[in-house]
mmCIF file of C-alpha atoms in Angstrom:
data_model
loop_
_atom_site.group_PDB
_atom_site.id
_atom_site.type_symbol
_atom_site.label_atom_id
_atom_site.label_comp_id
_atom_site.label_asym_id
_atom_site.label_seq_id
_atom_site.Cartn_x
_atom_site.Cartn_y
_atom_site.Cartn_z
ATOM 1 C CA LEU C 1 0.081 -0.106 0.096
ATOM 2 C CA CYS C 2 3.024 2.328 0.998
ATOM 3 C CA LEU C 3 4.683 1.670 -2.345
ATOM 4 C CA THR C 4 1.410 2.044 -4.620
ATOM 5 C CA VAL C 5 0.535 5.604 -2.591
ATOM 6 C CA SER C 6 4.154 6.678 -3.281
ATOM 7 C CA THR C 7 4.224 5.640 -6.786
ATOM 8 C CA VAL C 8 0.680 7.337 -7.443
ATOM 9 C CA GLY C 9 2.352 10.485 -5.698
ATOM 10 C CA LEU C 10 5.507 10.358 -7.841
ATOM 11 C CA GLY C 11 3.142 9.670 -10.952
ATOM 12 C CA LEU C 12 1.217 12.906 -10.087
ATOM 13 C CA GLY C 13 4.219 15.176 -9.959
ATOM 14 C CA SER C 14 5.764 13.779 -13.380
ATOM 15 C CA LEU C 15 2.458 14.447 -15.076
ATOM 16 C CA MET C 16 2.826 18.184 -14.314
ATOM 17 C CA ARG C 17 5.988 18.145 -16.239
ATOM 18 C CA LEU C 18 5.938 19.005 -19.999
ATOM 19 C CA THR C 19 7.570 16.506 -22.350
ATOM 20 C CA ARG C 20 9.929 17.477 -25.271
ATOM 21 C CA PRO C 21 9.018 16.886 -28.911
ATOM 22 C CA ASP C 22 10.572 13.476 -30.132
ATOM 23 C CA LYS C 23 12.879 13.403 -32.903
ATOM 24 C CA ALA C 24 11.974 11.539 -36.529
ATOM 25 C CA ALA C 25 12.131 7.804 -36.087
ATOM 26 C CA PRO C 26 14.000 5.686 -38.805
ATOM 27 C CA PRO C 27 11.518 3.317 -40.440
ATOM 28 C CA MET C 28 10.914 -0.258 -39.263
ATOM 29 C CA LYS C 29 9.033 -3.346 -40.204
ATOM 30 C CA VAL C 30 6.809 -4.016 -37.445
ATOM 31 C CA ALA C 31 4.615 -7.279 -37.113
ATOM 32 C CA LEU C 32 1.605 -7.137 -35.014
ATOM 33 C CA LEU C 33 1.034 -10.598 -33.533
ATOM 34 C CA MET C 34 -2.566 -11.714 -32.012
ATOM 35 C CA PRO C 35 -2.251 -15.283 -30.588
ATOM 36 C CA ILE C 36 -5.967 -16.541 -30.080
ATOM 37 C CA TYR C 37 -7.429 -19.945 -28.651
ATOM 38 C CA ASN C 38 -10.968 -20.692 -29.350
ATOM 39 C CA GLU C 39 -12.056 -17.043 -29.544
ATOM 40 C CA VAL C 40 -15.053 -15.786 -31.563
ATOM 41 C CA PRO C 41 -13.321 -15.045 -34.971
ATOM 42 C CA TRP C 42 -15.369 -11.994 -36.335
ATOM 43 C CA TYR C 43 -14.663 -9.982 -32.761
ATOM 44 C CA VAL C 44 -11.156 -10.585 -33.101
ATOM 45 C CA LEU C 45 -10.807 -10.115 -36.508
ATOM 46 C CA GLY C 46 -12.594 -7.014 -36.490
ATOM 47 C CA ASN C 47 -10.401 -5.543 -34.207
ATOM 48 C CA ALA C 48 -7.380 -6.589 -36.428
ATOM 49 C CA ARG C 49 -9.033 -4.768 -39.433
ATOM 50 C CA SER C 50 -9.608 -1.632 -37.572
ATOM 51 C CA MET C 51 -5.874 -1.232 -36.685
ATOM 52 C CA LEU C 52 -4.554 -2.067 -40.031
ATOM 53 C CA GLU C 53 -7.031 0.107 -41.831
ATOM 54 C CA GLU C 54 -6.119 3.061 -38.952
ATOM 55 C CA LEU C 55 -2.596 2.585 -39.597
ATOM 56 C CA ARG C 56 -3.040 2.812 -43.598
ATOM 57 C CA ALA C 57 -4.977 5.886 -43.140
ATOM 58 C CA ARG C 58 -2.404 7.416 -40.943
ATOM 59 C CA GLY C 59 0.490 6.518 -43.032
ATOM 60 C CA GLY C 60 4.334 6.873 -41.929
ATOM 61 C CA ALA C 61 7.359 5.316 -42.473
ATOM 62 C CA HIS C 62 6.916 2.132 -40.655
ATOM 63 C CA ASP C 63 5.862 -1.203 -42.374
ATOM 64 C CA TYR C 64 3.030 -3.196 -40.881
ATOM 65 C CA ALA C 65 1.320 -6.748 -40.974
ATOM 66 C CA MET C 66 -1.004 -8.511 -38.985
ATOM 67 C CA PHE C 67 -0.350 -12.270 -37.871
ATOM 68 C CA ILE C 68 -3.114 -13.907 -36.452
ATOM 69 C CA LEU C 69 -1.356 -16.961 -34.462
ATOM 70 C CA SER C 70 -4.132 -19.464 -33.870
ATOM 71 C CA ASP C 71 -3.874 -22.210 -31.036
ATOM 72 C CA THR C 72 -7.734 -23.137 -31.429
ATOM 73 C CA ARG C 73 -8.353 -26.907 -30.540
ATOM 74 C CA ASP C 74 -12.018 -26.867 -31.565
ATOM 75 C CA ASP C 75 -12.278 -27.766 -35.477
ATOM 76 C CA THR C 76 -15.545 -26.018 -35.588
ATOM 77 C CA ILE C 77 -13.904 -22.916 -34.640
ATOM 78 C CA ALA C 78 -10.817 -23.238 -36.738
ATOM 79 C CA ARG C 79 -13.183 -23.576 -39.929
ATOM 80 C CA ALA C 80 -14.873 -20.482 -38.851
ATOM 81 C CA GLU C 81 -11.530 -18.754 -38.269
ATOM 82 C CA GLN C 82 -9.901 -19.825 -41.787
ATOM 83 C CA ASP C 83 -13.462 -18.498 -43.799
ATOM 84 C CA SER C 84 -13.486 -15.338 -41.555
ATOM 85 C CA ILE C 85 -9.570 -14.689 -42.850
ATOM 86 C CA ARG C 86 -10.468 -15.324 -46.469
ATOM 87 C CA ALA C 87 -13.172 -13.005 -46.081
ATOM 88 C CA LEU C 88 -11.363 -10.408 -44.457
ATOM 89 C CA GLN C 89 -8.255 -10.492 -46.865
ATOM 90 C CA ALA C 90 -10.565 -10.186 -49.861
ATOM 91 C CA THR C 91 -12.057 -6.959 -48.580
ATOM 92 C CA LEU C 92 -8.926 -5.284 -46.929
ATOM 93 C CA SER C 93 -7.626 -2.048 -48.549
ATOM 94 C CA PRO C 94 -4.822 -2.593 -51.040
ATOM 95 C CA GLY C 95 -1.574 -2.781 -48.997
ATOM 96 C CA LEU C 96 -2.622 -4.192 -45.886
ATOM 97 C CA LYS C 97 -1.269 -7.495 -45.054
ATOM 98 C CA ILE C 98 -2.870 -10.207 -42.694
ATOM 99 C CA TYR C 99 -1.738 -13.565 -42.265
ATOM 100 C CA TYR C 100 -3.167 -16.748 -40.718
ATOM 101 C CA ARG C 101 -1.463 -19.917 -38.813
ATOM 102 C CA ARG C 102 -2.933 -22.425 -37.016
ATOM 103 C CA ARG C 103 -0.595 -24.746 -34.868
ATOM 104 C CA ALA C 104 -1.078 -28.361 -34.950
ATOM 105 C CA GLU C 105 -0.278 -28.731 -31.480
ATOM 106 C CA ASN C 106 -0.651 -25.820 -28.973
ATOM 107 C CA THR C 107 2.994 -26.734 -27.319
ATOM 108 C CA ASP C 108 3.734 -24.237 -24.466
ATOM 109 C CA ARG C 109 0.614 -22.418 -25.033
ATOM 110 C CA LYS C 110 1.076 -18.696 -25.551
ATOM 111 C CA VAL C 111 4.716 -19.006 -24.989
ATOM 112 C CA GLY C 112 5.234 -21.549 -27.525
ATOM 113 C CA ASN C 113 2.964 -19.845 -30.017
ATOM 114 C CA ILE C 114 5.003 -16.803 -30.015
ATOM 115 C CA ALA C 115 8.472 -18.820 -29.868
ATOM 116 C CA GLU C 116 7.062 -20.660 -32.973
ATOM 117 C CA TRP C 117 6.570 -17.322 -34.985
ATOM 118 C CA VAL C 118 10.026 -16.119 -33.651
ATOM 119 C CA GLN C 119 11.805 -19.212 -34.854
ATOM 120 C CA ASN C 120 9.955 -19.447 -38.475
ATOM 121 C CA TRP C 121 9.225 -15.641 -39.423
ATOM 122 C CA GLY C 122 10.935 -13.533 -36.939
ATOM 123 C CA ALA C 123 14.187 -13.012 -38.990
ATOM 124 C CA ASP C 124 12.194 -10.847 -41.227
ATOM 125 C CA TRP C 125 10.661 -8.649 -38.903
ATOM 126 C CA PRO C 126 13.060 -6.546 -36.570
ATOM 127 C CA ALA C 127 10.031 -5.760 -34.267
ATOM 128 C CA MET C 128 7.005 -7.553 -33.050
ATOM 129 C CA LEU C 129 4.135 -5.930 -31.428
ATOM 130 C CA VAL C 130 2.242 -8.554 -29.056
ATOM 131 C CA LEU C 131 -1.481 -8.130 -28.645
ATOM 132 C CA ASP C 132 -3.977 -10.362 -26.875
ATOM 133 C CA ALA C 133 -7.237 -11.687 -28.402
ATOM 134 C CA ASP C 134 -9.190 -8.970 -26.637
ATOM 135 C CA SER C 135 -6.507 -6.099 -27.230
ATOM 136 C CA LYS C 136 -7.219 -2.943 -29.425
ATOM 137 C CA MET C 137 -4.733 -0.116 -30.245
ATOM 138 C CA SER C 138 -5.168 3.031 -32.146
ATOM 139 C CA GLY C 139 -2.795 3.514 -34.937
ATOM 140 C CA ARG C 140 -1.676 6.630 -33.352
ATOM 141 C CA ALA C 141 -0.394 4.516 -30.119
ATOM 142 C CA ILE C 142 0.960 1.709 -32.448
ATOM 143 C CA ALA C 143 3.076 4.533 -34.421
ATOM 144 C CA ARG C 144 4.343 5.840 -31.221
ATOM 145 C CA LEU C 145 5.417 2.617 -29.919
ATOM 146 C CA SER C 146 7.206 1.653 -33.280
ATOM 147 C CA ASP C 147 8.915 5.173 -33.221
ATOM 148 C CA ALA C 148 10.124 4.843 -29.707
ATOM 149 C CA LEU C 149 11.558 1.558 -30.290
ATOM 150 C CA ALA C 150 13.138 2.743 -33.391
ATOM 151 C CA ARG C 151 14.607 5.757 -31.777
ATOM 152 C CA ASP C 152 16.243 3.417 -29.108
ATOM 153 C CA PRO C 153 18.701 1.088 -30.309
ATOM 154 C CA ASN C 154 19.355 -0.186 -26.744
ATOM 155 C CA ALA C 155 15.666 -0.949 -26.216
ATOM 156 C CA GLY C 156 14.430 -4.647 -26.066
ATOM 157 C CA LEU C 157 10.793 -4.050 -24.865
ATOM 158 C CA ILE C 158 8.495 -0.912 -24.658
ATOM 159 C CA GLN C 159 5.314 -1.640 -22.735
ATOM 160 C CA SER C 160 2.214 0.631 -23.122
ATOM 161 C CA CYS C 161 -0.314 1.016 -20.086
ATOM 162 C CA PRO C 162 -3.834 -0.428 -21.633
ATOM 163 C CA GLN C 163 -6.855 1.367 -20.550
ATOM 164 C CA LEU C 164 -10.221 -0.945 -19.696
ATOM 165 C CA ILE C 165 -12.829 -0.700 -22.375
ATOM 166 C CA GLY C 166 -15.993 -2.542 -22.974
ATOM 167 C CA ALA C 167 -17.224 -2.755 -19.506
ATOM 168 C CA GLN C 168 -20.992 -4.240 -19.605
ATOM 169 C CA THR C 169 -21.829 -5.233 -15.999
ATOM 170 C CA VAL C 170 -21.415 -3.169 -12.841
ATOM 171 C CA PHE C 171 -18.292 -5.134 -11.654
ATOM 172 C CA SER C 172 -16.361 -4.493 -14.923
ATOM 173 C CA ARG C 173 -17.613 -0.837 -15.010
ATOM 174 C CA MET C 174 -16.160 -0.472 -11.545
ATOM 175 C CA GLN C 175 -12.981 -1.915 -12.703
ATOM 176 C CA GLN C 176 -13.125 0.411 -15.639
ATOM 177 C CA PHE C 177 -13.910 3.527 -13.486
ATOM 178 C CA ALA C 178 -10.969 2.856 -11.013
ATOM 179 C CA ASN C 179 -8.653 2.203 -14.009
ATOM 180 C CA GLY C 180 -9.624 5.738 -15.643
ATOM 181 C CA VAL C 181 -9.290 7.527 -12.224
ATOM 182 C CA TYR C 182 -5.694 6.651 -10.939
ATOM 183 C CA GLY C 183 -4.375 4.166 -13.634
ATOM 184 C CA MET C 184 -2.735 6.914 -15.562
ATOM 185 C CA ALA C 185 -0.910 8.404 -12.288
ATOM 186 C CA LEU C 186 -0.081 4.801 -10.986
ATOM 187 C CA ALA C 187 1.593 4.133 -14.553
ATOM 188 C CA GLU C 188 3.330 7.430 -14.750
ATOM 189 C CA GLY C 189 4.933 6.822 -11.286
ATOM 190 C CA LEU C 190 5.986 3.369 -11.987
ATOM 191 C CA ALA C 191 7.522 4.375 -15.287
ATOM 192 C CA ARG C 192 9.460 7.091 -13.377
ATOM 193 C CA TRP C 193 10.920 4.875 -10.637
ATOM 194 C CA THR C 194 11.586 2.098 -12.932
ATOM 195 C CA GLY C 195 13.302 3.915 -15.766
ATOM 196 C CA GLN C 196 15.282 1.501 -18.031
ATOM 197 C CA GLU C 197 14.389 -1.302 -15.471
ATOM 198 C CA GLY C 198 10.532 -1.780 -16.385
ATOM 199 C CA ASN C 199 8.158 -4.752 -16.617
ATOM 200 C CA TYR C 200 5.972 -6.442 -19.096
ATOM 201 C CA TRP C 201 2.754 -7.244 -18.871
ATOM 202 C CA GLY C 202 2.249 -9.868 -21.762
ATOM 203 C CA HIS C 203 0.563 -7.686 -24.152
ATOM 204 C CA ASN C 204 0.150 -4.098 -25.781
ATOM 205 C CA ALA C 205 4.120 -3.931 -25.788
ATOM 206 C CA ILE C 206 6.631 -3.680 -28.860
ATOM 207 C CA ILE C 207 9.535 -5.981 -28.529
ATOM 208 C CA ARG C 208 12.897 -6.084 -30.457
ATOM 209 C CA THR C 209 12.709 -9.443 -32.246
ATOM 210 C CA LYS C 210 16.714 -10.066 -32.247
ATOM 211 C CA ALA C 211 16.745 -9.019 -28.442
ATOM 212 C CA PHE C 212 13.818 -11.563 -27.485
ATOM 213 C CA ALA C 213 14.896 -14.486 -29.491
ATOM 214 C CA ALA C 214 18.658 -14.218 -28.155
ATOM 215 C CA SER C 215 17.734 -13.673 -24.834
ATOM 216 C CA ALA C 216 13.969 -14.466 -23.686
ATOM 217 C CA GLY C 217 13.714 -18.159 -24.302
ATOM 218 C CA LEU C 218 11.782 -19.993 -21.375
ATOM 219 C CA PRO C 219 12.786 -23.241 -19.838
ATOM 220 C CA HIS C 220 10.445 -25.612 -18.006
ATOM 221 C CA LEU C 221 10.553 -25.617 -14.261
ATOM 222 C CA ARG C 222 10.605 -28.936 -12.178
ATOM 223 C CA SER C 223 7.555 -29.527 -10.041
ATOM 224 C CA LEU C 224 7.963 -31.426 -6.677
ATOM 225 C CA THR C 225 6.690 -34.406 -8.284
ATOM 226 C CA GLY C 226 9.489 -34.507 -10.923
ATOM 227 C CA ARG C 227 7.260 -33.133 -13.942
ATOM 228 C CA ASP C 228 7.924 -30.224 -15.949
ATOM 229 C CA GLN C 229 5.890 -27.145 -15.379
ATOM 230 C CA LEU C 230 5.385 -24.279 -17.919
ATOM 231 C CA ILE C 231 6.327 -20.703 -16.332
ATOM 232 C CA MET C 232 2.871 -19.546 -16.127
ATOM 233 C CA SER C 233 3.312 -15.615 -15.701
ATOM 234 C CA HIS C 234 5.842 -15.521 -18.264
ATOM 235 C CA ASP C 235 6.204 -11.928 -19.003
ATOM 236 C CA PHE C 236 7.947 -10.765 -15.724
ATOM 237 C CA VAL C 237 10.602 -13.448 -16.269
ATOM 238 C CA GLU C 238 10.843 -12.596 -20.288
ATOM 239 C CA ALA C 239 11.351 -8.977 -18.971
ATOM 240 C CA GLY C 240 14.063 -10.006 -16.322
ATOM 241 C CA LEU C 241 15.910 -11.890 -19.255
ATOM 242 C CA LEU C 242 16.174 -9.104 -21.335
ATOM 243 C CA ARG C 243 17.267 -6.985 -18.838
ATOM 244 C CA ARG C 244 19.975 -9.663 -17.835
ATOM 245 C CA ALA C 245 21.211 -9.577 -21.390
ATOM 246 C CA GLY C 246 21.685 -5.630 -21.214
ATOM 247 C CA TRP C 247 18.355 -4.666 -23.085
ATOM 248 C CA SER C 248 16.143 -2.124 -21.405
ATOM 249 C CA VAL C 249 12.783 -2.330 -20.703
ATOM 250 C CA ARG C 250 10.622 0.779 -20.637
ATOM 251 C CA VAL C 251 7.039 1.679 -19.881
ATOM 252 C CA LEU C 252 5.623 4.624 -21.767
ATOM 253 C CA PRO C 253 2.373 5.458 -19.704
ATOM 254 C CA ARG C 254 1.622 8.460 -22.179
ATOM 255 C CA ILE C 255 0.881 6.743 -25.074
ATOM 256 C CA ARG C 256 -2.914 6.896 -25.292
ATOM 257 C CA GLY C 257 -5.078 4.253 -27.402
ATOM 258 C CA SER C 258 -3.988 1.278 -26.053
ATOM 259 C CA TYR C 259 -6.746 -0.623 -24.728
ATOM 260 C CA GLU C 260 -7.884 -3.962 -23.489
ATOM 261 C CA GLU C 261 -10.990 -5.652 -21.676
ATOM 262 C CA THR C 262 -11.686 -6.599 -18.049
ATOM 263 C CA PRO C 263 -13.346 -9.843 -16.972
ATOM 264 C CA PRO C 264 -17.177 -9.007 -16.627
ATOM 265 C CA THR C 265 -18.029 -10.768 -13.416
ATOM 266 C CA LEU C 266 -16.537 -11.347 -10.058
ATOM 267 C CA ILE C 267 -16.110 -15.254 -10.801
ATOM 268 C CA ASP C 268 -14.333 -14.386 -13.910
ATOM 269 C CA HIS C 269 -12.016 -12.219 -12.194
ATOM 270 C CA ILE C 270 -11.156 -14.768 -9.567
ATOM 271 C CA GLN C 271 -10.412 -17.612 -12.216
ATOM 272 C CA ARG C 272 -8.083 -15.213 -13.872
ATOM 273 C CA ASP C 273 -6.547 -14.187 -10.474
ATOM 274 C CA ARG C 274 -6.110 -17.890 -9.952
ATOM 275 C CA ARG C 275 -3.793 -18.299 -12.917
ATOM 276 C CA TRP C 276 -2.004 -15.033 -11.996
ATOM 277 C CA CYS C 277 -1.544 -16.419 -8.438
ATOM 278 C CA GLN C 278 -0.024 -19.518 -9.704
ATOM 279 C CA GLY C 279 2.180 -17.982 -12.232
ATOM 280 C CA ASN C 280 3.440 -15.414 -9.626
ATOM 281 C CA LEU C 281 4.019 -17.760 -6.795
ATOM 282 C CA GLN C 282 6.294 -19.867 -9.488
ATOM 283 C CA HIS C 283 8.636 -16.715 -9.390
ATOM 284 C CA LEU C 284 9.757 -17.348 -5.877
ATOM 285 C CA ARG C 285 11.592 -20.178 -7.312
ATOM 286 C CA LEU C 286 13.302 -17.892 -9.871
ATOM 287 C CA LEU C 287 14.792 -15.149 -7.587
ATOM 288 C CA SER C 288 18.040 -16.822 -7.539
ATOM 289 C CA THR C 289 18.507 -16.924 -11.166
ATOM 290 C CA ARG C 290 22.253 -15.882 -11.833
ATOM 291 C CA GLY C 291 22.394 -12.692 -13.790
ATOM 292 C CA LEU C 292 18.999 -11.114 -13.092
ATOM 293 C CA ARG C 293 18.900 -7.288 -12.238
ATOM 294 C CA PRO C 294 17.974 -6.383 -8.673
ATOM 295 C CA ALA C 295 15.001 -4.500 -10.187
ATOM 296 C CA SER C 296 13.673 -7.555 -11.859
ATOM 297 C CA ARG C 297 14.176 -9.618 -8.911
ATOM 298 C CA PHE C 298 12.118 -7.151 -7.064
ATOM 299 C CA HIS C 299 9.402 -7.132 -9.816
ATOM 300 C CA MET C 300 8.946 -10.905 -9.367
ATOM 301 C CA PHE C 301 9.299 -10.877 -5.547
ATOM 302 C CA HIS C 302 6.686 -8.056 -5.427
ATOM 303 C CA GLY C 303 4.291 -9.971 -7.571
ATOM 304 C CA ALA C 304 4.319 -13.002 -5.354
ATOM 305 C CA MET C 305 3.906 -10.801 -2.075
ATOM 306 C CA SER C 306 0.804 -9.221 -3.884
ATOM 307 C CA TYR C 307 -0.552 -12.676 -3.161
ATOM 308 C CA LEU C 308 1.075 -13.928 -0.057
ATOM 309 C CA ALA C 309 0.087 -10.681 1.713
ATOM 310 C CA SER C 310 -3.469 -11.462 1.706
ATOM 311 C CA PRO C 311 -3.102 -14.943 4.130
ATOM 312 C CA ILE C 312 -0.703 -13.049 6.296
ATOM 313 C CA TRP C 313 -3.244 -10.001 6.575
ATOM 314 C CA PHE C 314 -5.693 -12.337 7.415
ATOM 315 C CA ALA C 315 -3.869 -14.329 10.157
ATOM 316 C CA LEU C 316 -3.116 -10.939 11.666
ATOM 317 C CA LEU C 317 -6.964 -10.237 11.673
ATOM 318 C CA VAL C 318 -7.513 -13.346 13.257
ATOM 319 C CA MET C 319 -4.829 -12.724 16.193
ATOM 320 C CA TRP C 320 -6.076 -9.174 16.796
ATOM 321 C CA ALA C 321 -9.876 -10.539 17.013
ATOM 322 C CA LEU C 322 -8.413 -13.339 19.578
ATOM 323 C CA MET C 323 -6.452 -10.855 21.541
ATOM 324 C CA GLY C 324 -9.604 -8.692 22.256
ATOM 325 C CA GLN C 325 -9.142 -5.085 23.705
ATOM 326 C CA GLY C 326 -6.497 -6.005 26.745
ATOM 327 C CA GLY C 327 -4.640 -8.650 28.039
ATOM 328 C CA ASP C 328 -7.013 -9.868 30.594
ATOM 329 C CA ALA C 329 -9.698 -10.211 27.708
ATOM 330 C CA SER C 330 -7.230 -12.184 25.203
ATOM 331 C CA VAL C 331 -8.019 -15.866 24.613
ATOM 332 C CA LEU C 332 -4.298 -16.124 23.989
ATOM 333 C CA THR C 333 -3.096 -15.264 27.291
#
């Protein structure tokens, strides 16, 4: 709580400062990667189309292409994906490029999906902008991320700060409102104190492909039963590996136009949080990894503590309740 309040305070102070205009950026080829898994095809492709059309209308020096990387297991949905892709390709404006690939096996889930693209196509694309199935970015936001990476040869990853959109339920509207009220200040403060030692949140970020290919490959963890486990919250670890190799990881919160959706109900939120909890607790086993920067270890430790603090806090509440108002009334004495 103290760290969050301090970060927001730092962010509010930083937002009052004016920024200098940026220099022109050299042209670069940028691949927009959208991994999908049993999604509604026309919803995902609608976002993909709007991003490509907006980039075309905006113009600029960079060359963009969209890659739909399917890990869909349901054959009916896969056929719908393929039909939708053909229809989209036939109606896109001239010059726009969208490619579709479906893996036969979804080895290592999203991590394996991105890794397979890097191995087979990454050499032709100096930069990749990783999206989620529910991600949407404006053409201006994509162009500003591309410009930032092109201007900074030491940058391995530049993360935007997505805003929540599309809320339809009371719960999701509350999340979206909170994000709109203090999300910008929190992100700005985080960007200020992390500097070149920022973090990665798994999507809506641009990555230098050669840096990622050379340094961010993920091992499997060995479970207590001797089985291999996939690192679930891979994004924190990938950021740490990029920093270990000497690449900077930056957060640019002032880039507006980066969006994602939020779970519509409390149950959906809990299910997502359970996955995040499992992944963040895995990071405790990686803290002793050789070569990691102190800031990278802190990001992983802080993520784990955000979940471990809850049972600790609950235990304190139980102890205070049992202690009563004084020593004579305490059931512990």
